[in-house]
Coordinates of C-alpha atoms and ligand atoms in Angstrom, one line a residue:
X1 CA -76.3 56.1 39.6
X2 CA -76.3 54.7 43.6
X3 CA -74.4 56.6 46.2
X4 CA -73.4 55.4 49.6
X5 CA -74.5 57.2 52.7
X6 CA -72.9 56.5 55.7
X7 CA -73.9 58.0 59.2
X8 CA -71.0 57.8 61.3
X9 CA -69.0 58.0 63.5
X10 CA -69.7 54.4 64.6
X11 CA -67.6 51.3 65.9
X12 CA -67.0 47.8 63.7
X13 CA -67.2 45.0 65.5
X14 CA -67.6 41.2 64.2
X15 CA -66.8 38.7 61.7
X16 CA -66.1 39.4 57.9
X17 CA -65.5 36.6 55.3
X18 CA -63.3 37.8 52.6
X19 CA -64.0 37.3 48.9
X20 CA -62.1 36.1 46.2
X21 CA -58.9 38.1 45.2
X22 CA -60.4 40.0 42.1
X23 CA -56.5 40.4 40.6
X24 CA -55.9 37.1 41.0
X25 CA -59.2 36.0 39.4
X26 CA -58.3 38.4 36.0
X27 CA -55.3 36.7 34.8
X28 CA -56.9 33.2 35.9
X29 CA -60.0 33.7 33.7
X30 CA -57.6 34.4 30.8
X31 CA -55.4 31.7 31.2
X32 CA -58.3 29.6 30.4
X33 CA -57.7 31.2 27.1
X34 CA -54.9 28.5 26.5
X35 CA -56.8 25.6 27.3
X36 CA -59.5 23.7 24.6
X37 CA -61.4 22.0 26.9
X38 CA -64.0 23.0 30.1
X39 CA -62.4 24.8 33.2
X40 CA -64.3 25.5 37.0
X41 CA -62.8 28.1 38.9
X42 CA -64.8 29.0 41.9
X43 CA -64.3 31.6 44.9
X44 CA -63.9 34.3 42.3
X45 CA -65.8 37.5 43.6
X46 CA -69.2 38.9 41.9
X47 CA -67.7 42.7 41.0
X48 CA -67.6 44.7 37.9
X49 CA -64.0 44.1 36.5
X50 CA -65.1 40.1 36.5
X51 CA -68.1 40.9 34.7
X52 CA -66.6 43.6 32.7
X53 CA -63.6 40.5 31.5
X54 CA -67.1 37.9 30.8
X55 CA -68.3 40.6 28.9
X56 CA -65.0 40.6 26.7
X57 CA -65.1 36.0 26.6
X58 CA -68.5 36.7 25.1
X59 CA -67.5 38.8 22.5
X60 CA -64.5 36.4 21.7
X61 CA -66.9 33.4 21.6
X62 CA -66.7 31.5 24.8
X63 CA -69.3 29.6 26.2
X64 CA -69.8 30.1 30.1
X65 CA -72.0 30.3 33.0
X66 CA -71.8 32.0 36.0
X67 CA -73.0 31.2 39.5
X68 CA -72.0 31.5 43.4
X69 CA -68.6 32.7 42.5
X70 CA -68.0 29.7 40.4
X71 CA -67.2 29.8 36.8
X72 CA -67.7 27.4 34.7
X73 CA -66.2 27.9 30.7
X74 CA -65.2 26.8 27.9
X75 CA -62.6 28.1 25.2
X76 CA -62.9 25.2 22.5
X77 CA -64.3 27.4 20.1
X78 CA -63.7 31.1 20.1
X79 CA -65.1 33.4 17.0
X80 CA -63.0 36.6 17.7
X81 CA -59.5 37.2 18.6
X82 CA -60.1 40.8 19.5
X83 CA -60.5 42.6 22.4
X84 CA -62.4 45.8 21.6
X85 CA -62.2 49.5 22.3
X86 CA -65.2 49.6 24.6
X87 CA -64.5 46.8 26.9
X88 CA -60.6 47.7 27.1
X89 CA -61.4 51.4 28.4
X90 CA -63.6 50.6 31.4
X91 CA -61.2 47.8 32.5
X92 CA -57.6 48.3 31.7
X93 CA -56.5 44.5 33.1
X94 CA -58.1 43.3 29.5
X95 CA -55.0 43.7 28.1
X96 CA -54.1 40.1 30.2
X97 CA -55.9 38.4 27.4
X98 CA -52.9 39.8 24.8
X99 CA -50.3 36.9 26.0
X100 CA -52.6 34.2 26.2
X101 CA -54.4 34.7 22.5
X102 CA -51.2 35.6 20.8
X103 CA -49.4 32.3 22.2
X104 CA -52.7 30.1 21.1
X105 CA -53.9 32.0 17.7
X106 CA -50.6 33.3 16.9
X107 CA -51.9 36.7 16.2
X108 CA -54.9 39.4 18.4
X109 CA -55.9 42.4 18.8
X110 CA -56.1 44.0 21.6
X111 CA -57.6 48.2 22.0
X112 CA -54.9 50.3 23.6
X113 CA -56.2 51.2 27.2
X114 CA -54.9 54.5 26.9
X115 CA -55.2 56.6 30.4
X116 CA -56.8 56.1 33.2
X117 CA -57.1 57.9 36.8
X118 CA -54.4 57.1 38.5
X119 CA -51.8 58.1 35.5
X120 CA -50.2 57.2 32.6
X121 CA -50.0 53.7 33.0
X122 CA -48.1 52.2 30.0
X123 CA -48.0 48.9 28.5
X124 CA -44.9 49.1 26.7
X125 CA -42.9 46.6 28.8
X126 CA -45.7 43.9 28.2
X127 CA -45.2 44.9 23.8
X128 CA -41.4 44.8 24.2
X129 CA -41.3 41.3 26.0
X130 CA -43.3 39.3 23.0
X131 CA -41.3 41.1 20.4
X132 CA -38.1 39.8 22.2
X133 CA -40.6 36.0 22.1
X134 CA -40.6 36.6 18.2
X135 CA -44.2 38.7 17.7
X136 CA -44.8 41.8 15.6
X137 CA -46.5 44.1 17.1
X138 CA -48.2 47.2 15.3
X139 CA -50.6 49.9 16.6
X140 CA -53.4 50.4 13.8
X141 CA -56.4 52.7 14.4
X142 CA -56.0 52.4 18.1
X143 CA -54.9 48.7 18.7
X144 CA -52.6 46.4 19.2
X145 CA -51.9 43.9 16.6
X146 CA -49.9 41.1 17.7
X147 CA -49.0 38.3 15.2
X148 CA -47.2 35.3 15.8
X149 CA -47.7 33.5 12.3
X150 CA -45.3 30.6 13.8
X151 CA -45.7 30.8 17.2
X152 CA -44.1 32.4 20.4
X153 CA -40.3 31.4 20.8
X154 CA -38.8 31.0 24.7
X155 CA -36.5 34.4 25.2
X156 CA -34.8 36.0 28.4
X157 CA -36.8 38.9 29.1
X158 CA -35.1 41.4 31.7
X159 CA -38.3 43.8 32.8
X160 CA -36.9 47.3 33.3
X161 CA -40.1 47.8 36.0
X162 CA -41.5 45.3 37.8
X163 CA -45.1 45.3 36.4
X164 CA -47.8 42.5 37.5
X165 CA -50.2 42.4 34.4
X166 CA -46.7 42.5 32.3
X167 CA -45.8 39.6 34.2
X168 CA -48.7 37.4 34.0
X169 CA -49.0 38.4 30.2
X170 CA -45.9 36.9 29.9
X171 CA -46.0 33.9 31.4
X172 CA -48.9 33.4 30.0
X173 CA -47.5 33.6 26.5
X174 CA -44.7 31.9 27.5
X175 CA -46.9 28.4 28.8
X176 CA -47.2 28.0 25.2
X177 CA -44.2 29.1 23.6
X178 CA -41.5 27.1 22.3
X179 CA -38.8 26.5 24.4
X180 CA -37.6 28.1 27.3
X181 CA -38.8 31.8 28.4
X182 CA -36.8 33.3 31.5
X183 CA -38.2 36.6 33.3
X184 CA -35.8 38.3 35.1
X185 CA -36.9 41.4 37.8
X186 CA -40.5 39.5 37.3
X187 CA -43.4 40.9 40.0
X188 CA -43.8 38.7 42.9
X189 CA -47.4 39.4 44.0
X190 CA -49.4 36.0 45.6
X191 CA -51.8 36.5 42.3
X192 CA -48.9 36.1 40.1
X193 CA -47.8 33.1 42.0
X194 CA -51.3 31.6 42.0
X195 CA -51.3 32.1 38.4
X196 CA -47.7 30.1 38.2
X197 CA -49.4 27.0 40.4
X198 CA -52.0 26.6 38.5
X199 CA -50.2 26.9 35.3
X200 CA -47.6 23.8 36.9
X201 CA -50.3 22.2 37.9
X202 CA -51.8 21.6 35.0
X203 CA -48.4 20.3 33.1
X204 CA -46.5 23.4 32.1
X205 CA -42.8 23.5 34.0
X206 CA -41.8 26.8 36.0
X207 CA -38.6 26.9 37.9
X208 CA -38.1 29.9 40.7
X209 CA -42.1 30.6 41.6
X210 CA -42.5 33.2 44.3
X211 CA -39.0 34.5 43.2
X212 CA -38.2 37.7 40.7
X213 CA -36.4 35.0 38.4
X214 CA -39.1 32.5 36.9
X215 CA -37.8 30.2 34.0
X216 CA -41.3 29.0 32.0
X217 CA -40.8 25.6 30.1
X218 CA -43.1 26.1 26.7
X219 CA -45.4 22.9 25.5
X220 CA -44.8 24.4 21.9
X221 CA -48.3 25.1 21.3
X222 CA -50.2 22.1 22.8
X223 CA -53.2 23.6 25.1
X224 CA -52.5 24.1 28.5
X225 CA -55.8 23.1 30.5
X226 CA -56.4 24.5 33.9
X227 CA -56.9 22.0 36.4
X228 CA -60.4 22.8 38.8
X229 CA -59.3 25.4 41.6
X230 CA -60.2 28.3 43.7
X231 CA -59.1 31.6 43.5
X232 CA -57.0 33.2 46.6
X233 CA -58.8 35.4 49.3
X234 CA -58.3 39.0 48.1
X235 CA -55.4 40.7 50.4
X236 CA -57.0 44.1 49.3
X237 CA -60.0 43.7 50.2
X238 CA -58.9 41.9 53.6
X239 CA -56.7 45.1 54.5
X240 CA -59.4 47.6 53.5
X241 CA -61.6 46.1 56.3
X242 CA -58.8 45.9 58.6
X243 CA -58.7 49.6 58.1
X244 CA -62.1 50.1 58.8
X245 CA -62.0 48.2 62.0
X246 CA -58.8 50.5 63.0
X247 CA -60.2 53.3 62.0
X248 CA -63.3 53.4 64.3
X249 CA -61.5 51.8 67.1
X250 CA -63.5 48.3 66.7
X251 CA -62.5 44.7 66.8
X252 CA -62.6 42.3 63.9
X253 CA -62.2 38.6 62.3
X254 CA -61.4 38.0 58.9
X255 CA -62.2 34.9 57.6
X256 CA -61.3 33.4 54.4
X257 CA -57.9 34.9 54.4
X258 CA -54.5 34.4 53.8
X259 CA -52.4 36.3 57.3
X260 CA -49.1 35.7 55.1
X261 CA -50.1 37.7 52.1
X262 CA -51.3 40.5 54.7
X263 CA -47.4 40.8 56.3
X264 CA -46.3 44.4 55.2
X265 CA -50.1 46.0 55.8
X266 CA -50.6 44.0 59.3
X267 CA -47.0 45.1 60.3
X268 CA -48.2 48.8 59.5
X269 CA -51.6 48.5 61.7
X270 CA -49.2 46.9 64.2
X271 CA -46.9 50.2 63.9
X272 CA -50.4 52.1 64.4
X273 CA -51.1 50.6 67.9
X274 CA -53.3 47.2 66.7
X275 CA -53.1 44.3 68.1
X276 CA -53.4 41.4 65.2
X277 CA -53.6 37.4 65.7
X278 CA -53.5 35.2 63.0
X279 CA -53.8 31.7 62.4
X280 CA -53.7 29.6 58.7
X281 CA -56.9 31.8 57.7
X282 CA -58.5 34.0 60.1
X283 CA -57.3 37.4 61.1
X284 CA -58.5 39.0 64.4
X285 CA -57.4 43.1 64.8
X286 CA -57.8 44.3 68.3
X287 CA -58.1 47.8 68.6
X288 CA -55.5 50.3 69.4
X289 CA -55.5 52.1 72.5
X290 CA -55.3 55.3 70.8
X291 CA -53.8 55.4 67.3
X292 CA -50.2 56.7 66.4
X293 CA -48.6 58.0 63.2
X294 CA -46.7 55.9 60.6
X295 CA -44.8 56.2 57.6
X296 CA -45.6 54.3 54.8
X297 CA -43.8 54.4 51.2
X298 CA -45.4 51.6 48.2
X299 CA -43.4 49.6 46.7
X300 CA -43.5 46.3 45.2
X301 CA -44.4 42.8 47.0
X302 CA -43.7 42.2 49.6
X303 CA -43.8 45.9 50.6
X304 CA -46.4 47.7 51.5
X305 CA -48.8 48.0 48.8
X306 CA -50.0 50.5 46.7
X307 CA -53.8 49.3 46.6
X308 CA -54.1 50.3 50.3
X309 CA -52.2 53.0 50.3
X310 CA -55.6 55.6 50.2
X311 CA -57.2 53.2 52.9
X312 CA -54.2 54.2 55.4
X313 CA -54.4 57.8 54.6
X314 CA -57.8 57.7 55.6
X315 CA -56.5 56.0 58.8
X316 CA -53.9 58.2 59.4
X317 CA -56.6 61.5 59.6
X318 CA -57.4 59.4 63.1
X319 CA -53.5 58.9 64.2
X320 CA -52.3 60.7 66.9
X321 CA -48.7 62.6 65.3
X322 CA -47.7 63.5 62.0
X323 CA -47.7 60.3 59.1
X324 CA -46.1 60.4 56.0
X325 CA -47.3 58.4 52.9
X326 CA -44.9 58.4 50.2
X327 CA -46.6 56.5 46.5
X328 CA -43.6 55.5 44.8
X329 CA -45.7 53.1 41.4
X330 CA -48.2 55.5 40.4
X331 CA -47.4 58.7 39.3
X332 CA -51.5 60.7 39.8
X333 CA -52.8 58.3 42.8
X334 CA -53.6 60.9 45.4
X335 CA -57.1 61.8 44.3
X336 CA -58.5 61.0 47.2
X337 CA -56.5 63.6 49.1
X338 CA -59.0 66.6 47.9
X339 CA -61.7 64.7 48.9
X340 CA -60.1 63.8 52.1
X341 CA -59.5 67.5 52.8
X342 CA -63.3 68.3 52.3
X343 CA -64.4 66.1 55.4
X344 CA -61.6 68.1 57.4
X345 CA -58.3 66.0 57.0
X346 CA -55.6 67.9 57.5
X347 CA -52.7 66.6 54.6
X348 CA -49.8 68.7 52.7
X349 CA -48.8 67.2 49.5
X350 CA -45.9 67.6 47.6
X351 CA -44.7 65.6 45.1
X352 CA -45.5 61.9 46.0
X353 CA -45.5 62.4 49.5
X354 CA -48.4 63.3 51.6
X355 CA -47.7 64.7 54.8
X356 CA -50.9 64.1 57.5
X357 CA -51.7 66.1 61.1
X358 CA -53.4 64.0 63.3
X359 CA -55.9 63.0 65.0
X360 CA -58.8 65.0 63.1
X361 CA -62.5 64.7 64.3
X362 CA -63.9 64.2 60.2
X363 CA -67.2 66.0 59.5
X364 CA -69.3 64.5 57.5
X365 CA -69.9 65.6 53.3
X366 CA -70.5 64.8 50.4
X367 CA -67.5 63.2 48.5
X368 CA -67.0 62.0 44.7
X369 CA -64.9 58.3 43.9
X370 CA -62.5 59.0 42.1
X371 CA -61.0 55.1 41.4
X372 CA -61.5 51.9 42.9
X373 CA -59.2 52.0 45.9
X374 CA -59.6 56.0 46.8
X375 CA -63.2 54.9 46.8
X376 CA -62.7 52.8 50.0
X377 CA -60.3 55.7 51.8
X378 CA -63.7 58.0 51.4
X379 CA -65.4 55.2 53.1
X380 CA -63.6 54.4 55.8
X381 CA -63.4 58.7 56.3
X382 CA -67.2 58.3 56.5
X383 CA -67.0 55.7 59.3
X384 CA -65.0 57.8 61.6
X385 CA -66.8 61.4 60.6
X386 CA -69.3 62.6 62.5
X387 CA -72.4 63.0 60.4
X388 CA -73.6 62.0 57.1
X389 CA -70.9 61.2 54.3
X390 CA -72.5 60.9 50.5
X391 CA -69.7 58.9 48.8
X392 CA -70.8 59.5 44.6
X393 CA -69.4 57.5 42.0
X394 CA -69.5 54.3 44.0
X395 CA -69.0 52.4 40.3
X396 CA -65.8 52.4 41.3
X397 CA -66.0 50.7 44.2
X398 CA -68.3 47.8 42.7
X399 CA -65.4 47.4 39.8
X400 CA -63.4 45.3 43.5
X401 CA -65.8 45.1 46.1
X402 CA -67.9 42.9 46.5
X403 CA -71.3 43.8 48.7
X404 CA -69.6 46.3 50.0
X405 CA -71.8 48.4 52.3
X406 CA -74.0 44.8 53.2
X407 CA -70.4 43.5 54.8
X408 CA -69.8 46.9 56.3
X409 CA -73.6 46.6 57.6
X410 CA -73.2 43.7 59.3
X411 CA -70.3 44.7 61.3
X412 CA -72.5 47.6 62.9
X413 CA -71.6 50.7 60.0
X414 CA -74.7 52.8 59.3
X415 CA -74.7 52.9 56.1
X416 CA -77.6 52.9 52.9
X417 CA -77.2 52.4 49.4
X418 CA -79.0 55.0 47.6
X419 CA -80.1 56.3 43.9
X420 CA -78.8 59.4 43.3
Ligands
UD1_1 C1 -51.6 45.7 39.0 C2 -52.9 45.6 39.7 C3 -53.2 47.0 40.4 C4 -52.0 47.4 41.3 C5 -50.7 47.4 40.5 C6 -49.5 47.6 41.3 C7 -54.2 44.0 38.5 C8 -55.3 43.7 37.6 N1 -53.9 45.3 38.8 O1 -51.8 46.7 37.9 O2 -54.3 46.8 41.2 O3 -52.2 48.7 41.7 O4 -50.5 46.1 39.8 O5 -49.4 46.7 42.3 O6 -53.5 43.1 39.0 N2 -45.4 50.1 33.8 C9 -44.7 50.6 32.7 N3 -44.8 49.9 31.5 C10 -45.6 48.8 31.4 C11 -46.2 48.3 32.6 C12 -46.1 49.0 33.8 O7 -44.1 51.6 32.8 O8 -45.6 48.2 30.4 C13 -45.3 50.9 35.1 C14 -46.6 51.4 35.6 O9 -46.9 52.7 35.0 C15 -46.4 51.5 37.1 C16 -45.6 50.3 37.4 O10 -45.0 49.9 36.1 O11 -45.7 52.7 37.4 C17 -46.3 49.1 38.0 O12 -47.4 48.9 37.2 P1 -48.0 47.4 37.0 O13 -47.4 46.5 38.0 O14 -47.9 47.0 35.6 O15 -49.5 47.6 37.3 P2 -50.7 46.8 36.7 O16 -50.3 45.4 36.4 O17 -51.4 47.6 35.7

């Protein structure tokens, strides 16, 4: 297993061209599901989770290749409808290929992903919604089987939560259904919207994209087939490195990036003391004279998300004043704090609010991953601690980053990828 060892503290400064949006790449891939003929997506990033959903297209019987970040596949002739046991419980997102094979095959399987770090994380609000579009759904020996004999009919589905994956499965499901599918409270994230345009592009009718009311015009079972396109610049990624440039008090350009998608975390690092300037798709963060506290509390977007919510506790150990991080979507997400704590931060938790003392000069230690985005808080930690930080477990953080530590080594971080 590789471990990262960063020698820090030390200052980022340079350019950075941002990948791919890994979460916008997931439910793209399976909307090719829908489609009978060849598709090319390209700017989609080299990480685990994309490899992990290939893995999955294999077993059903696609044929694809690979290459640069481009993907080139083609779902003419799957073998499997299935999505198995082993591939669901290292990547939960599989489940996004449940809408698109039901509405095609009229019936899959799909492993329950059961747990997984951050908590519970239910999928019951993705089952209800293709009940209500005429499915039956039954759990035998651990899956999901969905059958549509007939296929999917258009329904008004009213989401109690807003959930992104339950969104995307349902549009999805709904491209092909018959008739006319409205989602009310639906999750505005820019992958879900990306997944909408590509989806109009390519024929199918969607009224109210970008809004929490979408109304999905069904084809009635005629294959929807992607246009060519690239994938969005990943907003995640984008703020993670903003956070390391913050955090050591460097200065940085994004390139490749979307500024609008960024508003809530920019606004945050603005709060902080940063200086940000944007145009159409490069990002430039000037450091802050000296760092101050902020409150943050996750929520849906636009607010701020919960993906960088770790990377801006990390930041906070550094801010001058007391910051207060409330994570309002996941119930267990505060795994990093422990490990936080063992390079010195100083944060009370209670509840789902973590209460920071700041600034904290970090030692460096050895520090264990615990999921993909507490992974990056560690490393960012290591950046500003004095010393050497071991962050173990760094399979999480190939699962969304992509080249990591050689990105973070060409802004100036010292920092080696090791076997354990
Ligand atoms: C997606 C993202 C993930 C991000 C999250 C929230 C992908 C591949 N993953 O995850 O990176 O952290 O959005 O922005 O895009 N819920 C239910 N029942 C359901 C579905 C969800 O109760 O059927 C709850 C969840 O437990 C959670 C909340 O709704 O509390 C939001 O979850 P959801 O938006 O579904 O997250 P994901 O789509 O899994």
């Amino acid at each position: 297993m590789d471990y990262l060892s960063i020698t820090g503290p030390s200052r980022l400064n340079g350019e950075v061209t941002i990948s791919g949006a890994k979460n916008a790449a997931l439910p793209l891939m399976a909307a090719t599901l829908l489609c009978d003929r060849p598709v090319t997506v390209s700017n989609i990033p080299d990480v685990a989770d994309i490899r992990t959903l290939l893995k999955l297209f294999g077993k059903l019987g696609s044929r694809f290749d690979f290459e640069n970040g481009t993907l080139r596949i083609d779902n003419s002739a799957l073998s499997s409808t299935t999505a198995t046991y082993d591939i669901v419980k290292t990547m939960r997102a599989s489940i996004l290929v449940l809408g698109p094979l039901l509405a095609r095959f009229g019936r899959c399987e799909v492993s329950l992903p059961g747990g997984c770090a951050i908590g519970q994380r239910p999928i019951d609000l993705h089952l209800k919604a293709l009940e209500q579009m005429g499915a039956t759904i039954e759990i035998k020996n651990g899956y999901v089987v969905a059958t549509a004999p007939d296929g999917l009919k258009g329904a008004r589905i009213i989401f109690d939560k807003i959930t992104v994956t339950g969104s995307e499965n349902i549009i999805m499901a709904a491209a092909l259904a018959k008739g006319k599918t409205e989602i009310i409270n639906a999750a505005r994230e820019p992958e879900v919207v990306q997944l909408c345009e590509e989806l109009q592009k390519s024929g199918v009718e969607i009224e109210g994209i970008g809004t929490d009311e979408l109304t999905v015009y069904g084809t009635d079972r005629q294959p929807v087939c992607l246009r060519d396109f690239a994938v969005i610049p990943d907003r995640i990624e984008a703020g993670t490195y903003l956070c390391a440039a913050a955090i050591t008090y460097g200065s940085i350009t994004l390139k490749n990036v979307r500024p609008d998608h960024l508003d809530a975390v920019t606004a945050k690092l603005q709060e902080a003391g940063c200086r940000i300037e944007s145009d159409t798709n490069t990002l430039t963060l000037h450091p802050a004279a000296r760092l101050r506290a902020f409150e943050i509390s996750t929520t849906e977007y636009p607010g701020f998300p919960t993906d960088m919510q770790a990377q801006f506790m990390a930041l906070a150990t550094q801010a001058e004043g007391v910051s207060i991080i409330e994570e309002r979507l996941f119930e267990n997400r505060f795994m990093h704090v422990s490990e936080l704590q063992r390079l010195g931060a100083s944060i009370h938790l209670k509840g789902n609010t973590a209460t920071l003392h700041g600034p904290i000069q970090l030692l460096g230690a050895d520090v264990m991953a615990t999921d993909l985005r507490a992974s990056s808080a560690l490393v960012l930690a290591g950046l500003a601690a004095s010393g050497v930080t071991n962050v173990h477990r760094i399979y999480h953080l190939d699962r969304g980053y992509e080249n990591l530590h050689g990105k973070l080594a060409t802004l100036g971080a010292k920092i080696e990828r090791l076997k354990e």
